[in-house]
């Protein structure tokens, strides 16, 4: 039951998805904000319909940036889909315009990088906590196995102590299963986003490949964890 290699890649992948420094992240957000603000300044006097959509996009992005860690990945998916949906409405109206303002065209061309910037803004908060929790659970599992091994090494093992350790081990496995399922859900939530991004930005294809590989790894790991949980004597 050695999972150190699998754990390494699970943690490693979270940090290369991709990972930016706080200064880089803030600079990217500031640039995205400027493009949106410029589009608002140019479009609002010309098209009230598109102006309202740009303002709605600005509100969604502001809320997305300020929110704390969500309880589940459904909230992440809903937020990203909401931003993508407003972009699609703006694009539809932009395509119908006879004269297309350069600022709006330029802004829409940055749609995919715009989404990634705010997606990673959220992930920077979410993944750090998730990684820390998973690492702590693996440590608890290791310590409990060590305690059981130490107790069984005695000539007359204390059955009460063994029962306590095994009960805690069951809970540790249940926690690991829950956390790794959450991690798998997170990866699966990102698949449609990265699939769409890969059609527009070829350099994202490697990220998408790694993402699918990690989902397969998580599926294997979850199966092994559930099997080992069943093998613990009750």
Coordinates of C-alpha atoms in Angstrom, one line a residue:
X1 CA 0.0 0.0 0.0
X2 CA 2.6 2.5 -1.2
X3 CA 1.1 5.7 -2.6
X4 CA 4.0 8.1 -2.2
X5 CA 4.6 8.3 -6.0
X6 CA 0.9 8.8 -6.8
X7 CA 0.7 11.5 -4.0
X8 CA 3.7 13.3 -5.4
X9 CA 2.1 13.6 -8.9
X10 CA -1.3 14.6 -7.4
X11 CA 0.4 17.4 -5.5
X12 CA 2.8 18.3 -8.3
X13 CA 0.1 18.7 -10.9
X14 CA -1.8 21.1 -8.7
X15 CA 1.2 23.4 -8.6
X16 CA 1.9 23.3 -12.4
X17 CA -1.7 24.1 -13.5
X18 CA 0.0 26.6 -14.1
X19 CA 1.4 28.2 -11.0
X20 CA 2.1 32.0 -10.9
X21 CA 3.6 34.2 -8.3
X22 CA 1.2 36.5 -6.5
X23 CA 2.8 39.5 -8.2
X24 CA 2.4 37.9 -11.7
X25 CA -1.2 37.0 -10.8
X26 CA -2.0 40.5 -9.7
X27 CA -0.3 42.0 -12.8
X28 CA -2.4 39.7 -15.1
X29 CA -5.6 40.6 -13.2
X30 CA -4.8 44.4 -13.5
X31 CA -4.2 44.0 -17.2
X32 CA -7.5 42.2 -17.6
X33 CA -9.3 44.9 -15.6
X34 CA -7.8 47.6 -17.8
X35 CA -9.1 45.8 -21.0
X36 CA -12.6 45.5 -19.5
X37 CA -12.6 49.1 -18.3
X38 CA -11.5 50.3 -21.7
X39 CA -14.2 48.3 -23.5
X40 CA -16.8 49.8 -21.1
X41 CA -15.6 53.3 -21.8
X42 CA -15.8 52.9 -25.6
X43 CA -18.9 50.8 -25.9
X44 CA -21.3 52.3 -23.3
X45 CA -21.9 55.5 -25.3
X46 CA -22.5 53.4 -28.5
X47 CA -24.4 50.4 -27.4
X48 CA -26.5 50.2 -24.2
X49 CA -27.2 46.5 -24.8
X50 CA -23.5 45.5 -24.9
X51 CA -22.7 48.0 -22.2
X52 CA -25.2 46.2 -19.8
X53 CA -23.5 42.8 -20.6
X54 CA -20.0 44.2 -20.0
X55 CA -21.2 45.6 -16.6
X56 CA -22.7 42.2 -15.8
X57 CA -19.4 40.6 -16.7
X58 CA -17.5 43.0 -14.5
X59 CA -19.8 42.2 -11.5
X60 CA -19.4 38.5 -12.0
X61 CA -15.6 38.7 -12.2
X62 CA -15.5 41.0 -9.1
X63 CA -17.5 38.6 -7.1
X64 CA -15.4 35.7 -8.3
X65 CA -12.2 37.4 -7.3
X66 CA -13.4 38.3 -3.8
X67 CA -15.1 35.0 -2.8
X68 CA -13.4 32.7 -0.3
X69 CA -12.9 29.0 -0.9
X70 CA -16.0 27.2 -2.1
X71 CA -17.4 24.2 -0.3
X72 CA -17.4 22.1 -3.5
X73 CA -16.4 22.3 -7.1
X74 CA -20.0 22.9 -8.3
X75 CA -19.7 26.5 -7.3
X76 CA -16.4 26.8 -9.3
X77 CA -18.0 25.3 -12.3
X78 CA -21.1 27.6 -12.1
X79 CA -18.9 30.7 -11.7
X80 CA -16.7 29.9 -14.7
X81 CA -19.7 28.9 -16.8
X82 CA -21.4 32.2 -15.8
X83 CA -18.5 34.2 -17.0
X84 CA -18.3 32.2 -20.3
X85 CA -22.0 32.6 -20.9
X86 CA -21.9 36.4 -20.6
X87 CA -18.9 36.4 -23.0
X88 CA -20.9 34.4 -25.5
X89 CA -23.8 36.9 -25.3
X90 CA -21.4 39.8 -25.9
X91 CA -19.8 37.9 -28.8
X92 CA -23.2 37.3 -30.4
X93 CA -24.0 41.0 -30.3
X94 CA -20.5 41.9 -31.5
X95 CA -20.9 39.7 -34.5
X96 CA -24.2 41.4 -35.4
X97 CA -22.6 44.9 -35.4
X98 CA -22.0 46.5 -38.8
X99 CA -19.0 48.5 -37.5
X100 CA -17.1 46.6 -34.8
X101 CA -15.2 48.8 -32.3
X102 CA -11.6 47.8 -32.1
X103 CA -11.5 47.9 -28.3
X104 CA -14.4 45.4 -28.1
X105 CA -12.9 43.2 -30.7
X106 CA -9.6 43.2 -28.9
X107 CA -11.2 42.5 -25.6
X108 CA -13.1 39.5 -27.0
X109 CA -9.9 38.1 -28.5
X110 CA -8.6 37.9 -24.9
X111 CA -11.6 35.9 -23.7
X112 CA -9.7 32.7 -23.0
X113 CA -6.8 34.3 -21.2
X114 CA -9.3 36.4 -19.3
X115 CA -11.1 33.3 -18.1
X116 CA -7.8 31.5 -17.1
X117 CA -6.6 34.5 -15.1
X118 CA -9.7 34.5 -12.9
X119 CA -9.9 30.7 -12.8
X120 CA -6.4 30.5 -11.4
X121 CA -7.1 33.4 -9.0
X122 CA -9.6 31.1 -7.4
X123 CA -7.4 28.0 -7.6
X124 CA -4.6 29.7 -5.8
X125 CA -6.8 29.9 -2.7
X126 CA -8.5 26.6 -3.2
X127 CA -5.6 24.3 -4.0
X128 CA -3.3 25.4 -1.2
X129 CA -5.9 24.4 1.4
X130 CA -6.7 21.1 -0.4
X131 CA -3.1 20.1 -0.7
X132 CA -2.5 20.8 3.0
X133 CA -5.5 18.8 4.0
X134 CA -4.5 15.8 1.8
X135 CA -0.9 15.8 3.0
X136 CA -2.1 15.9 6.6
X137 CA -4.4 12.9 6.0
X138 CA -1.6 10.9 4.5
X139 CA 0.6 11.7 7.5
X140 CA -2.1 10.6 9.9
X141 CA -2.5 7.3 7.9
X142 CA 1.3 6.7 8.1
X143 CA 1.4 7.4 11.9
X144 CA -1.5 5.0 12.5
X145 CA 0.1 2.2 10.6
X146 CA 3.3 2.8 12.7
X147 CA 1.3 2.7 15.9
X148 CA -0.4 -0.6 14.9
X149 CA 2.9 -2.1 13.9
X150 CA 4.5 -1.1 17.2
X151 CA 1.6 -2.6 19.2
X152 CA 1.5 -5.9 17.3
X153 CA 5.3 -6.2 17.9
X154 CA 4.6 -6.7 21.6
X155 CA 4.5 -10.3 22.9
X156 CA 1.0 -9.6 24.2
X157 CA -0.6 -6.8 22.1
X158 CA -3.1 -4.6 23.8
X159 CA -6.3 -5.4 21.9
X160 CA -8.1 -2.3 23.2
X161 CA -5.3 -0.1 21.8
X162 CA -5.3 -2.0 18.5
X163 CA -9.1 -1.5 18.2
X164 CA -8.7 2.2 18.8
X165 CA -5.9 2.5 16.3
X166 CA -7.9 0.6 13.7
X167 CA -11.0 2.7 14.3
X168 CA -8.9 5.8 13.7
X169 CA -7.4 4.2 10.6
X170 CA -10.8 3.6 9.2
X171 CA -11.7 7.3 9.7
X172 CA -8.3 8.3 8.1
X173 CA -9.1 6.3 5.0
X174 CA -12.6 7.7 4.8
X175 CA -11.2 11.2 5.0
X176 CA -8.6 10.4 2.3
X177 CA -11.3 9.0 0.0
X178 CA -13.5 12.1 0.5
X179 CA -10.6 14.5 -0.1
X180 CA -9.2 12.6 -3.2
X181 CA -12.7 12.4 -4.6
X182 CA -13.0 16.2 -4.2
X183 CA -9.6 16.5 -6.0
X184 CA -10.9 14.3 -8.8
X185 CA -14.0 16.4 -9.1
X186 CA -11.9 19.5 -9.3
X187 CA -9.9 18.1 -12.2
X188 CA -13.1 17.0 -14.0
X189 CA -14.6 20.4 -13.5
X190 CA -11.5 21.9 -15.3
X191 CA -11.7 19.5 -18.3
X192 CA -14.4 21.4 -20.3
X193 CA -12.7 24.7 -19.6
X194 CA -9.3 23.4 -20.8
X195 CA -10.8 21.5 -23.7
X196 CA -12.2 24.8 -25.0
X197 CA -9.0 26.7 -24.3
X198 CA -7.0 24.1 -26.2
X199 CA -8.9 24.8 -29.4
X200 CA -7.8 28.5 -29.1
X201 CA -4.4 28.2 -27.5
X202 CA -2.3 25.1 -28.6
X203 CA 0.1 25.5 -25.6
X204 CA -2.8 24.5 -23.3
X205 CA -3.0 21.1 -24.9
X206 CA -0.2 19.8 -22.7
X207 CA -2.1 21.0 -19.6
X208 CA -5.2 19.2 -20.9
X209 CA -3.2 16.0 -21.4
X210 CA -1.8 16.2 -17.9
X211 CA -5.3 16.9 -16.6
X212 CA -6.7 13.8 -18.1
X213 CA -3.8 11.7 -16.9
X214 CA -4.3 13.0 -13.4
X215 CA -8.0 12.1 -13.5
X216 CA -7.0 8.5 -14.4
X217 CA -4.5 8.5 -11.5
X218 CA -7.1 9.7 -9.1
X219 CA -9.6 7.1 -10.3
X220 CA -6.9 4.4 -9.7
X221 CA -6.0 5.8 -6.3
X222 CA -9.6 6.0 -5.1
X223 CA -10.1 2.4 -6.1
X224 CA -7.1 1.3 -4.1
X225 CA -8.1 3.4 -1.1
X226 CA -11.5 1.8 -1.1
X227 CA -10.1 -1.7 -1.4
X228 CA -7.6 -1.1 1.5
X229 CA -10.4 0.3 3.6
X230 CA -12.4 -2.9 3.2
X231 CA -9.4 -5.0 4.2
X232 CA -9.0 -3.3 7.6
X233 CA -10.3 -5.8 10.3
X234 CA -13.3 -4.4 12.1

